[in-house]
Coordinates of C-alpha atoms and ligand atoms in Angstrom, one line a residue:
X874 CA -10.5 27.1 -82.8
X875 CA -10.2 26.1 -79.2
X876 CA -7.4 26.8 -76.7
X877 CA -6.9 24.8 -73.5
X878 CA -4.4 26.2 -71.0
X879 CA -2.4 24.0 -68.7
X880 CA 0.1 25.5 -66.3
X881 CA 2.8 26.1 -68.9
X882 CA 1.8 24.3 -72.1
X883 CA -0.9 25.6 -74.3
X884 CA -2.7 23.6 -76.9
X885 CA -3.9 25.2 -80.1
X886 CA -6.2 23.5 -82.6
X887 CA -6.5 23.9 -86.3
X888 CA -6.8 21.9 -89.6
X889 CA -4.4 19.2 -90.8
X890 CA -3.0 20.2 -94.3
X891 CA 0.0 17.9 -94.5
X892 CA 0.2 15.0 -92.2
X893 CA 3.2 14.3 -89.7
X894 CA 4.7 15.7 -86.6
X895 CA 7.5 18.2 -86.0
X896 CA 9.2 20.1 -83.2
X897 CA 11.0 23.4 -83.5
X898 CA 11.1 27.1 -82.6
X899 CA 8.7 29.6 -84.2
X900 CA 10.0 31.7 -87.1
X901 CA 7.6 34.2 -88.5
X902 CA 7.4 34.6 -92.3
X903 CA 5.8 37.6 -93.7
X904 CA 5.8 39.6 -90.5
X905 CA 8.0 42.5 -90.0
X906 CA 7.9 42.5 -86.2
X907 CA 9.9 39.3 -86.4
X908 CA 13.4 40.0 -85.1
X909 CA 15.9 38.0 -87.1
X910 CA 19.4 38.0 -86.0
X911 CA 21.2 41.1 -87.4
X912 CA 23.6 40.4 -90.2
X913 CA 26.7 42.8 -90.4
X914 CA 28.7 43.9 -93.4
X915 CA 32.1 45.3 -93.9
X916 CA 32.7 49.1 -94.6
X917 CA 33.5 48.3 -98.2
X918 CA 30.0 46.9 -98.8
X919 CA 28.3 50.0 -97.6
X920 CA 28.1 51.7 -101.0
X921 CA 26.7 48.7 -102.7
X922 CA 24.0 48.3 -100.1
X923 CA 22.9 51.9 -100.4
X924 CA 22.7 51.5 -104.2
X925 CA 20.7 48.3 -103.7
X926 CA 18.4 50.2 -101.4
X927 CA 17.8 52.9 -104.0
X928 CA 17.2 50.2 -106.7
X929 CA 14.6 48.3 -104.8
X930 CA 12.8 51.4 -103.7
X931 CA 12.5 52.4 -107.4
X932 CA 11.3 48.9 -108.2
X933 CA 8.8 48.9 -105.5
X934 CA 7.3 52.3 -106.7
X935 CA 7.2 51.0 -110.2
X936 CA 5.3 47.9 -109.1
X937 CA 2.8 50.0 -107.1
X938 CA 2.2 52.3 -110.0
X939 CA 1.7 49.1 -112.2
X940 CA -0.9 47.8 -109.7
X941 CA -2.6 51.2 -109.6
X942 CA -2.9 51.2 -113.4
X943 CA -4.3 47.7 -113.5
X944 CA -6.9 48.4 -110.8
X945 CA -7.9 51.8 -112.3
X946 CA -11.6 52.0 -113.2
X947 CA -12.5 48.8 -111.2
X948 CA -14.0 48.9 -107.7
X949 CA -11.9 46.0 -106.6
X950 CA -9.4 48.0 -104.7
X951 CA -8.9 51.5 -103.3
X952 CA -5.9 52.6 -105.3
X953 CA -5.2 55.6 -103.1
X954 CA -3.4 53.2 -100.7
X955 CA -0.8 52.6 -103.4
X956 CA -0.1 56.4 -103.4
X957 CA 0.5 56.1 -99.7
X958 CA 3.0 53.3 -100.2
X959 CA 4.9 55.5 -102.7
X960 CA 4.9 58.3 -100.3
X961 CA 6.5 56.1 -97.6
X962 CA 9.1 54.9 -100.0
X963 CA 10.1 58.5 -100.7
X964 CA 9.9 59.6 -97.0
X965 CA 13.2 61.2 -96.1
X966 CA 12.9 60.0 -92.5
X967 CA 12.6 56.4 -93.5
X968 CA 15.3 56.6 -96.2
X969 CA 17.6 58.5 -93.8
X970 CA 17.3 56.1 -91.0
X971 CA 17.9 53.0 -93.2
X972 CA 21.1 54.7 -94.8
X973 CA 22.2 55.7 -91.3
X974 CA 21.8 52.2 -89.9
X975 CA 23.8 50.7 -92.9
X976 CA 26.6 53.2 -92.7
X977 CA 27.1 53.7 -89.0
X978 CA 26.0 50.3 -87.5
X979 CA 27.2 48.3 -90.5
X980 CA 23.9 46.3 -90.7
X981 CA 23.2 44.6 -94.0
X982 CA 20.3 46.2 -95.9
X983 CA 17.7 43.5 -94.9
X984 CA 18.6 44.0 -91.1
X985 CA 18.6 47.7 -91.5
X986 CA 15.1 47.8 -93.2
X987 CA 13.7 45.4 -90.6
X988 CA 15.1 47.4 -87.7
X989 CA 13.9 50.8 -89.0
X990 CA 10.5 49.5 -90.0
X991 CA 10.1 48.0 -86.5
X992 CA 10.9 51.4 -85.0
X993 CA 8.3 53.1 -87.2
X994 CA 5.7 50.4 -86.4
X995 CA 6.3 50.7 -82.6
X996 CA 5.9 54.5 -82.8
X997 CA 2.7 54.2 -85.0
X998 CA 1.1 51.7 -82.7
X999 CA 1.8 53.7 -79.6
X1000 CA 0.3 56.8 -81.1
X1001 CA -3.0 55.0 -80.5
X1002 CA -5.3 56.5 -83.1
X1003 CA -6.7 54.2 -85.8
X1004 CA -5.1 56.5 -88.5
X1005 CA -1.6 55.7 -87.2
X1006 CA -2.4 52.1 -86.6
X1007 CA -3.2 51.8 -90.3
X1008 CA 0.2 53.4 -91.1
X1009 CA 1.8 50.6 -89.1
X1010 CA 0.3 48.0 -91.5
X1011 CA 1.5 50.0 -94.5
X1012 CA 5.0 49.9 -93.0
X1013 CA 4.7 46.1 -92.7
X1014 CA 3.7 46.0 -96.4
X1015 CA 6.7 48.2 -97.5
X1016 CA 9.2 46.3 -95.5
X1017 CA 8.1 42.9 -96.8
X1018 CA 7.9 44.2 -100.3
X1019 CA 11.5 45.6 -100.2
X1020 CA 12.9 42.5 -98.6
X1021 CA 11.1 40.2 -101.1
X1022 CA 13.2 41.6 -103.8
X1023 CA 16.3 40.9 -102.0
X1024 CA 15.3 37.3 -101.3
X1025 CA 14.4 36.5 -104.9
X1026 CA 18.0 35.7 -105.9
X1027 CA 18.7 32.5 -107.8
X1028 CA 19.2 29.6 -105.5
X1029 CA 19.7 31.7 -102.4
X1030 CA 18.1 30.0 -99.3
X1031 CA 17.8 31.1 -95.7
X1032 CA 19.3 29.0 -93.2
X1033 CA 19.0 28.5 -89.4
X1034 CA 21.0 27.0 -86.7
X1035 CA 18.1 25.5 -84.9
X1036 CA 15.2 23.4 -86.0
X1037 CA 12.3 25.7 -86.8
X1038 CA 8.5 25.9 -87.3
X1039 CA 7.6 28.5 -90.0
X1040 CA 4.6 30.6 -88.9
X1041 CA 3.0 32.1 -92.0
X1042 CA 0.6 35.0 -91.2
X1043 CA -1.2 34.9 -94.6
X1044 CA -1.9 32.2 -97.2
X1045 CA 1.0 29.9 -97.4
X1046 CA 2.8 29.9 -100.8
X1047 CA 5.4 27.6 -102.5
X1048 CA 8.1 30.3 -102.0
X1049 CA 7.6 30.1 -98.2
X1050 CA 9.0 26.6 -98.4
X1051 CA 11.6 27.1 -101.2
X1052 CA 13.2 30.1 -99.5
X1053 CA 14.5 28.1 -96.5
X1054 CA 17.0 25.4 -95.8
X1055 CA 14.5 22.5 -95.6
X1056 CA 16.6 20.4 -93.3
X1057 CA 15.8 22.8 -90.5
X1058 CA 12.1 23.4 -91.2
X1059 CA 10.2 20.9 -89.1
X1060 CA 6.7 22.1 -89.6
X1061 CA 4.6 25.0 -90.9
X1062 CA 1.7 26.8 -89.3
X1063 CA -0.3 28.9 -91.7
X1064 CA -3.3 31.1 -91.5
X1065 CA -4.9 29.4 -94.6
X1066 CA -4.2 26.9 -97.3
X1067 CA -5.7 23.7 -98.8
X1068 CA -4.4 20.1 -98.8
X1069 CA -3.7 20.1 -102.4
X1070 CA -2.4 23.7 -102.8
X1071 CA 1.0 23.7 -104.4
X1072 CA 2.6 24.8 -101.2
X1073 CA 1.1 21.8 -99.4
X1074 CA 2.3 19.5 -102.2
X1075 CA 5.8 20.8 -101.8
X1076 CA 5.7 20.5 -98.0
X1077 CA 4.5 16.9 -98.3
X1078 CA 7.3 16.1 -100.7
X1079 CA 9.9 17.3 -98.1
X1080 CA 8.1 15.6 -95.2
X1081 CA 7.1 18.9 -93.6
X1082 CA 3.8 18.7 -91.6
X1083 CA 1.5 21.7 -92.1
X1084 CA -1.4 22.9 -89.8
X1085 CA -3.6 25.7 -90.9
X1086 CA -6.7 27.6 -89.6
X1087 CA -5.4 28.5 -86.1
X1088 CA -7.0 31.9 -85.3
X1089 CA -4.9 34.7 -83.8
X1090 CA -1.6 33.0 -84.5
X1091 CA 0.4 36.2 -84.0
X1092 CA -1.2 36.8 -80.6
X1093 CA -0.7 33.3 -79.3
X1094 CA 2.7 32.6 -80.5
X1095 CA 6.0 34.7 -80.1
X1096 CA 9.0 34.4 -82.2
X1097 CA 11.4 31.7 -80.8
X1098 CA 8.5 29.8 -78.8
X1099 CA 9.0 26.1 -78.8
X1100 CA 6.2 24.3 -80.8
X1101 CA 5.3 20.7 -81.1
X1102 CA 3.1 20.3 -84.2
X1103 CA 0.9 17.2 -84.5
X1104 CA -0.6 17.7 -87.9
X1105 CA -2.3 14.4 -87.9
X1106 CA -4.5 15.7 -85.0
X1107 CA -4.4 19.3 -86.2
X1108 CA -2.9 20.5 -83.0
X1109 CA 0.1 22.5 -81.8
X1110 CA 1.6 22.3 -78.3
X1111 CA 3.0 25.6 -77.3
X1112 CA 6.0 25.3 -74.9
X1113 CA 5.7 21.5 -74.4
X1114 CA 6.8 20.0 -71.1
X1115 CA 10.1 18.1 -71.1
X1116 CA 8.5 14.5 -70.9
X1117 CA 6.4 15.3 -73.9
X1118 CA 9.4 16.4 -75.9
X1119 CA 11.2 13.2 -74.8
X1120 CA 8.3 11.1 -75.9
X1121 CA 8.2 12.8 -79.3
X1122 CA 12.0 12.3 -79.8
X1123 CA 11.6 8.5 -79.1
X1124 CA 8.7 8.3 -81.5
X1125 CA 10.7 10.2 -84.1
X1126 CA 13.5 7.5 -84.0
X1127 CA 10.9 4.7 -84.3
X1128 CA 9.2 6.4 -87.4
X1129 CA 12.6 6.9 -89.0
X1130 CA 13.4 3.2 -88.5
X1131 CA 10.1 2.1 -90.1
X1132 CA 10.7 4.5 -93.1
X1133 CA 14.2 3.2 -93.6
X1134 CA 13.2 -0.5 -93.4
X1135 CA 10.5 0.0 -96.1
X1136 CA 12.8 2.1 -98.2
X1137 CA 15.5 -0.5 -98.3
X1138 CA 13.0 -3.2 -99.1
X1139 CA 11.3 -1.4 -102.1
X1140 CA 14.1 -0.5 -104.5
X1141 CA 12.5 -3.1 -106.8
X1142 CA 9.4 -3.5 -108.9
X1143 CA 6.2 -4.4 -107.2
X1144 CA 3.5 -7.0 -108.1
X1145 CA 0.1 -7.5 -106.6
X1146 CA -0.4 -10.8 -104.8
X1147 CA -2.0 -12.1 -108.0
X1148 CA 1.0 -11.1 -110.1
X1149 CA -0.1 -7.8 -111.7
X1150 CA 2.8 -5.4 -112.2
X1151 CA 2.0 -2.0 -110.9
X1152 CA 4.4 0.9 -111.7
X1153 CA 4.9 3.4 -108.9
X1154 CA 6.4 6.6 -110.3
X1155 CA 7.4 9.8 -108.6
X1156 CA 6.2 13.4 -108.7
X1157 CA 9.2 15.7 -108.6
X1158 CA 9.8 19.5 -108.8
X1159 CA 13.5 20.0 -108.5
X1160 CA 16.6 17.9 -109.3
X1161 CA 17.1 17.0 -105.7
X1162 CA 13.5 15.5 -105.6
X1163 CA 14.6 13.2 -108.5
X1164 CA 17.4 11.9 -106.3
X1165 CA 15.1 11.4 -103.4
X1166 CA 12.7 9.6 -105.7
X1167 CA 15.4 7.1 -106.8
X1168 CA 16.5 6.7 -103.2
X1169 CA 12.8 5.7 -102.4
X1170 CA 12.6 3.1 -105.2
X1171 CA 10.6 4.9 -107.9
X1172 CA 10.0 3.2 -111.2
X1173 CA 10.4 6.4 -113.0
X1174 CA 8.7 9.9 -112.8
X1175 CA 5.2 10.4 -113.8
X1176 CA 5.3 14.2 -113.3
X1177 CA 8.1 16.7 -113.4
X1178 CA 6.5 20.0 -112.3
X1179 CA 8.9 22.1 -114.4
X1180 CA 7.5 25.5 -113.4
X1181 CA 9.6 25.1 -110.2
X1182 CA 12.6 25.9 -112.3
X1183 CA 11.2 29.4 -112.2
X1184 CA 10.9 29.7 -108.4
X1185 CA 13.1 32.2 -106.6
X1186 CA 14.4 33.8 -109.8
X1187 CA 14.5 37.3 -111.0
X1188 CA 14.4 36.4 -114.7
X1189 CA 13.2 33.8 -117.0
X1190 CA 15.9 31.1 -116.9
X1191 CA 18.3 31.0 -119.9
X1192 CA 18.3 28.0 -122.1
X1193 CA 21.5 26.9 -120.5
X1194 CA 20.0 27.0 -117.0
X1195 CA 17.0 25.0 -118.4
X1196 CA 19.1 22.4 -120.0
X1197 CA 21.1 21.9 -116.8
X1198 CA 17.8 21.5 -114.9
X1199 CA 16.4 18.8 -117.2
X1200 CA 19.8 17.1 -117.5
X1201 CA 20.2 16.8 -113.7
X1202 CA 16.7 15.2 -113.5
X1203 CA 17.4 12.8 -116.5
X1204 CA 20.7 11.9 -115.0
X1205 CA 19.1 11.0 -111.7
X1206 CA 16.5 8.9 -113.4
X1207 CA 19.1 6.8 -115.6
X1208 CA 17.1 4.8 -118.0
X1209 CA 13.8 5.0 -116.1
X1210 CA 10.9 6.6 -117.8
X1211 CA 10.6 10.3 -117.1
X1212 CA 7.3 12.3 -117.9
X1213 CA 8.2 16.0 -118.1
X1214 CA 5.2 18.3 -117.8
X1215 CA 5.4 21.6 -119.7
X1216 CA 5.3 24.6 -117.4
X1217 CA 2.0 25.0 -115.6
X1218 CA 2.3 28.8 -114.9
X1219 CA -0.7 30.6 -113.4
X1220 CA -3.2 29.7 -110.7
X1221 CA -1.1 29.9 -107.5
X1222 CA 2.2 29.4 -109.4
X1223 CA 3.1 32.8 -110.7
X1224 CA 6.8 33.5 -111.0
X1225 CA 7.9 36.9 -109.7
X1226 CA 9.1 38.1 -113.1
X1227 CA 6.1 36.9 -115.1
X1228 CA 3.8 39.6 -116.2
X1229 CA 0.4 38.1 -115.3
X1230 CA -2.7 40.2 -116.1
X1231 CA -4.8 40.9 -113.0
X1232 CA -7.3 38.0 -112.8
X1233 CA -10.3 37.6 -110.4
X1234 CA -10.2 33.8 -110.9
X1235 CA -6.6 32.7 -111.6
X1236 CA -7.3 29.0 -111.5
X1237 CA -9.9 29.5 -114.2
X1238 CA -7.8 32.0 -116.1
X1239 CA -4.7 32.3 -118.2
X1240 CA -2.8 29.2 -117.2
X1241 CA -0.5 26.4 -118.5
X1242 CA -1.2 25.3 -122.1
X1243 CA -3.2 28.5 -122.6
X1244 CA -0.1 30.6 -121.9
X1245 CA 2.2 28.3 -123.9
X1246 CA 0.0 28.5 -127.1
X1247 CA 0.1 32.3 -126.8
X1248 CA 3.8 32.7 -125.8
X1249 CA 5.3 30.4 -128.4
X1250 CA 8.7 31.9 -127.5
X1251 CA 8.5 30.4 -124.1
X1252 CA 7.0 27.2 -125.4
X1253 CA 9.7 26.7 -128.0
X1254 CA 12.5 27.5 -125.5
X1255 CA 11.3 25.1 -123.0
X1256 CA 10.7 22.3 -125.6
X1257 CA 14.1 22.8 -127.1
X1258 CA 15.9 22.7 -123.7
X1259 CA 14.0 19.5 -122.7
X1260 CA 14.8 17.8 -126.1
X1261 CA 18.5 18.9 -126.1
X1262 CA 18.9 17.7 -122.5
X1263 CA 17.1 14.4 -123.3
X1264 CA 19.2 13.9 -126.5
X1265 CA 22.5 14.4 -124.6
X1266 CA 21.4 12.2 -121.6
X1267 CA 19.8 9.5 -123.9
X1268 CA 16.8 9.9 -121.6
X1269 CA 13.7 7.8 -121.7
X1270 CA 11.3 10.7 -121.7
X1271 CA 7.9 11.8 -122.6
X1272 CA 6.3 15.3 -122.6
X1273 CA 3.0 16.0 -121.0
X1274 CA 0.7 19.1 -121.3
X1275 CA -1.2 20.6 -118.4
X1276 CA -4.7 22.1 -118.4
X1277 CA -5.7 20.8 -121.9
X1278 CA -9.4 21.6 -122.3
X1279 CA -10.3 20.8 -125.9
X1280 CA -9.1 18.5 -128.6
X1281 CA -8.3 21.5 -131.0
X1282 CA -6.2 23.1 -128.3
X1283 CA -4.2 19.7 -128.0
X1284 CA -3.9 19.4 -131.8
X1285 CA -2.4 22.9 -132.0
X1286 CA 0.1 22.1 -129.2
X1287 CA 1.1 18.9 -130.9
X1288 CA 1.5 20.5 -134.3
X1289 CA 3.9 23.0 -132.7
X1290 CA 5.9 20.3 -131.1
X1291 CA 6.2 18.6 -134.5
X1292 CA 7.4 21.9 -136.0
X1293 CA 10.0 22.5 -133.3
X1294 CA 11.2 18.9 -133.5
X1295 CA 11.7 19.4 -137.3
X1296 CA 13.6 22.6 -136.7
X1297 CA 15.8 20.8 -134.3
X1298 CA 16.2 17.8 -136.5
X1299 CA 15.3 15.5 -133.6
X1300 CA 12.6 12.8 -133.4
X1301 CA 9.2 13.9 -132.0
X1302 CA 8.9 13.0 -128.4
X1303 CA 6.1 10.8 -127.1
X1304 CA 3.3 13.2 -126.1
X1305 CA 0.5 13.0 -123.5
X1306 CA -2.3 14.9 -121.9
X1307 CA -2.7 15.6 -118.2
X1308 CA -6.5 15.2 -117.8
X1309 CA -7.5 17.7 -115.2
X1310 CA -10.3 19.7 -116.8
X1311 CA -13.7 18.1 -116.8
X1312 CA -14.4 18.9 -120.5
X1313 CA -11.3 17.0 -121.5
X1314 CA -11.6 13.9 -119.3
X1315 CA -15.3 13.4 -120.2
X1316 CA -14.3 13.2 -123.8
X1317 CA -11.2 11.2 -123.3
X1318 CA -12.1 8.7 -126.0
X1319 CA -11.8 11.4 -128.7
X1320 CA -8.2 12.1 -127.6
X1321 CA -7.0 8.5 -127.5
X1322 CA -6.0 8.3 -131.2
X1323 CA -3.9 11.5 -130.8
X1324 CA -2.0 10.8 -127.6
X1325 CA 0.7 8.4 -126.6
X1326 CA -0.1 8.4 -122.9
X1327 CA -2.4 10.0 -120.3
X1328 CA -2.4 11.0 -116.7
X1329 CA -5.2 12.3 -114.4
X1330 CA -4.6 15.4 -112.4
X1331 CA -7.0 14.8 -109.6
X1332 CA -6.0 17.9 -107.7
X1333 CA -7.4 20.3 -110.3
X1334 CA -10.0 17.9 -111.7
X1335 CA -11.7 17.7 -108.3
X1336 CA -11.7 21.4 -107.8
X1337 CA -13.3 22.0 -111.2
X1338 CA -15.8 19.3 -110.7
X1339 CA -16.8 20.4 -107.2
X1340 CA -16.4 24.1 -107.8
X1341 CA -14.4 24.1 -104.5
X1342 CA -11.1 25.9 -104.5
X1343 CA -8.3 23.4 -103.7
X1344 CA -6.6 26.1 -101.6
X1345 CA -9.5 27.1 -99.5
X1346 CA -10.0 25.0 -96.2
X1347 CA -13.4 26.7 -95.7
X1348 CA -14.8 24.7 -98.7
X1349 CA -12.6 21.7 -98.2
X1350 CA -15.6 19.6 -97.0
X1351 CA -16.8 19.7 -100.7
X1352 CA -13.4 18.8 -102.1
X1353 CA -13.8 15.1 -101.6
X1354 CA -12.2 12.3 -103.7
X1355 CA -14.8 9.9 -102.6
X1356 CA -17.7 11.8 -104.3
X1357 CA -19.5 9.1 -106.4
X1358 CA -19.5 11.3 -109.6
X1359 CA -15.8 11.9 -109.3
X1360 CA -15.1 8.2 -108.7
X1361 CA -17.2 7.2 -111.7
X1362 CA -15.2 9.6 -113.9
X1363 CA -11.9 8.1 -112.7
X1364 CA -13.3 4.6 -113.3
X1365 CA -14.4 5.5 -116.8
X1366 CA -11.1 7.1 -117.7
X1367 CA -9.2 3.9 -116.6
X1368 CA -11.5 1.8 -118.8
X1369 CA -11.2 4.1 -121.8
X1370 CA -7.4 4.1 -121.7
X1371 CA -7.2 0.4 -121.1
X1372 CA -9.6 -0.4 -124.0
X1373 CA -7.6 1.9 -126.3
X1374 CA -4.1 0.7 -125.2
X1375 CA -3.1 4.1 -123.7
X1376 CA -1.0 3.9 -120.6
X1377 CA -2.7 6.0 -117.9
X1378 CA -1.4 7.1 -114.5
X1379 CA -2.8 9.2 -111.7
X1380 CA -0.4 11.9 -110.5
X1381 CA -2.7 14.1 -108.3
X1382 CA -2.4 13.9 -104.5
X1383 CA -5.1 11.3 -104.3
X1384 CA -2.7 8.6 -105.7
X1385 CA -0.1 9.4 -103.1
X1386 CA -2.3 8.9 -100.1
X1387 CA -1.8 5.3 -98.9
X1388 CA -5.4 5.2 -97.7
X1389 CA -6.4 5.3 -101.4
X1390 CA -4.0 2.6 -102.7
X1391 CA -6.5 -0.3 -102.3
X1392 CA -9.3 1.9 -103.9
X1393 CA -7.3 2.8 -107.0
X1394 CA -5.9 -0.8 -107.5
X1395 CA -9.5 -1.9 -107.2
X1396 CA -10.5 0.6 -109.9
X1397 CA -7.9 -1.0 -112.1
X1398 CA -5.1 1.6 -111.9
X1399 CA -1.7 0.1 -112.8
X1400 CA 0.4 3.4 -112.7
X1401 CA 0.6 5.5 -109.7
X1402 CA 2.6 8.7 -109.6
X1403 CA 3.2 9.9 -106.0
X1404 CA 5.5 11.9 -103.7
X1405 CA 8.9 10.2 -103.4
X1406 CA 8.5 9.6 -99.6
X1407 CA 5.4 7.5 -100.0
X1408 CA 6.7 5.2 -102.7
X1409 CA 7.9 2.5 -100.2
X1410 CA 4.6 2.3 -98.2
X1411 CA 2.5 2.3 -101.4
X1412 CA 4.6 -0.6 -102.8
X1413 CA 4.3 -2.5 -99.5
X1414 CA 0.6 -2.1 -99.7
X1415 CA 0.3 -3.2 -103.4
X1416 CA 2.4 -6.3 -102.7
X1417 CA -0.2 -7.4 -100.2
X1418 CA -3.3 -6.7 -102.3
X1419 CA -4.8 -9.0 -104.9
X1420 CA -5.9 -7.1 -108.0
X1421 CA -8.9 -9.4 -108.5
X1422 CA -10.0 -9.2 -104.9
X1423 CA -9.6 -5.5 -104.7
X1424 CA -11.8 -5.0 -107.9
X1425 CA -14.4 -7.3 -106.4
X1426 CA -14.5 -5.3 -103.2
X1427 CA -14.3 -1.8 -104.8
X1428 CA -17.1 -2.6 -107.3
X1429 CA -19.6 -2.1 -104.4
X1430 CA -18.9 1.5 -104.0
X1431 CA -20.9 2.3 -107.2
X1432 CA -24.0 1.1 -105.5
X1433 CA -23.5 3.7 -102.7
X1434 CA -24.7 7.3 -103.2
X1435 CA -22.9 9.5 -100.7
X1436 CA -19.2 10.3 -100.3
X1437 CA -19.3 9.7 -96.5
X1438 CA -20.7 6.1 -97.0
X1439 CA -18.1 5.4 -99.6
X1440 CA -15.4 6.6 -97.3
X1441 CA -16.7 4.3 -94.5
X1442 CA -16.7 1.4 -97.0
X1443 CA -13.2 2.1 -98.1
X1444 CA -12.1 2.3 -94.5
X1445 CA -13.7 -1.0 -93.7
X1446 CA -12.1 -2.9 -96.6
X1447 CA -8.7 -1.2 -96.0
X1448 CA -8.9 -2.5 -92.4
X1449 CA -9.8 -6.0 -93.6
X1450 CA -7.3 -6.3 -96.4
X1451 CA -4.3 -4.2 -95.4
X1452 CA -5.0 -2.9 -91.9
X1453 CA -1.7 -4.2 -90.5
X1454 CA 0.3 -2.4 -93.2
X1455 CA -1.5 0.9 -92.8
X1456 CA -0.7 0.7 -89.1
X1457 CA 3.0 0.7 -90.0
X1458 CA 2.8 4.2 -91.5
X1459 CA 5.1 6.5 -89.5
X1460 CA 3.3 8.1 -86.7
X1461 CA 0.1 6.1 -87.4
X1462 CA 0.2 4.3 -84.1
Ligands
LIG783 C1 -3.2 18.0 -110.6 O1 -3.9 19.0 -110.8 O2 -3.6 17.0 -110.1 C2 -1.8 18.0 -110.9 C3 -1.0 16.9 -110.8 O3 -1.2 19.2 -111.2 P1 -0.8 20.3 -110.1 O4 -1.1 19.8 -108.8 O5 0.6 20.7 -110.4 O6 -1.8 21.4 -110.5
LIG784 MG1 -3.0 20.5 -112.1

């Protein structure tokens, strides 16, 4: 990281995780020294807040005891720290001051915990010895832990008056995005996070740029500082000068105009210049994304990430809540096709209430279909809810399974869907596999007689093929969709599905990047599933590409043996064939 100091502005550099630009004031997430505005309560609420305090303290102690048990006997973690946390949670001084702040100042519990924790931290820090400095970070942990329970209420989001930039002083997670009023979040700065992490995918869906990898964030930026984030360049301007802000605002208006023009144009199907129909479907997580997708001209949804139904909840959602969620998505889609993916729990998507075993390698662990086959209760409840909602909405739906690794695993899941459909007295839905594990995609031909459709999850597929964690910017240089072996696997999968009459889409982030549209059309892809916002630009590109010509040009990449040279080739033909359209992408100029 470099910093260049001018008189007032300061420029910080990091890595682009989600493209775009945004301007707002710094709001720290996951840091107790942040002073949010204090929220007051009435005297009648005091008793309830004190009871809540006791409840969440007990819950935190139980959680710490649970962690201590799961780490016992391993050398992974010094469990004595967990005893210190319990000790702080029972400390009469801490408890007394929080209760006093609630009862006499009428602060709500969150404000009281933050204020008291801040006092403790200041005192520990000023004591100077390393022992007390460590206690101050323990206090941060306790404060964040207690507050996290309060913020995990169904549907509750934090709102701001001003436009904000979230500053996340740890790895950036999906809940960091989902906990806030997204109309006010203009960018995110985070200590770490990869381009296809689930948090990044969500941010991209909502048009929120993300920069990561800036060192010493907490020392360089203060809460409330004005920040101009240019994720395309991976830079952040701290306290930008007025003319810079004015120039940004003018560009923002221009970008909005280009987006709107393309959006208005593409609420219709798209054909290549030589008449091949290409479907552009949407990836959605929440019902509001489905509305956004329709507004942006989707031809259906190619991926509903249903595990987001579990975000920000204290308990597993009841069948009624589940049916409402699916019904809202089906209603938004009308008679368009809708591919609902069964819950992909695990990896970096672990709901707060879900008892996950402690895993050293969660992306390689108990995840998705592996959980569903063991937890048939959850499997059946989700399936029933989807089918009931689909039946009532007369939805044109399909069900897709994530992380399928072997044919026998797939046949087991399929047999269970047949059983549940029979119990429900409903027709068996069309079923498909999300090919994202190398063992499965390399044997796609053995699946074709057992599936109705297929999709490729390039986000996971690439991390498993390259052994490079999709969330880790440090190894991002290896996570490259132009690797020759990866492109050969994609090409073969497209051929196998075409030869066997199986519709195939790509729903990983690779398909949503407009710089890959020509490449994928050239490989023969006819179904894209992408973030709603990028549908118009991708349709615009497709309408200017000839299917035959793209195939002719892309064929050459298989004679090239390095990812860098392939990237250069793609860049060159992009420029030749669709350069003027790519230049229209908001902020690209
Ligand atoms: C993928 O892995 O490409 C995919 C679409 O699934 P997710 O990103 O939700 O893991
Ligand atoms: Mg995946």
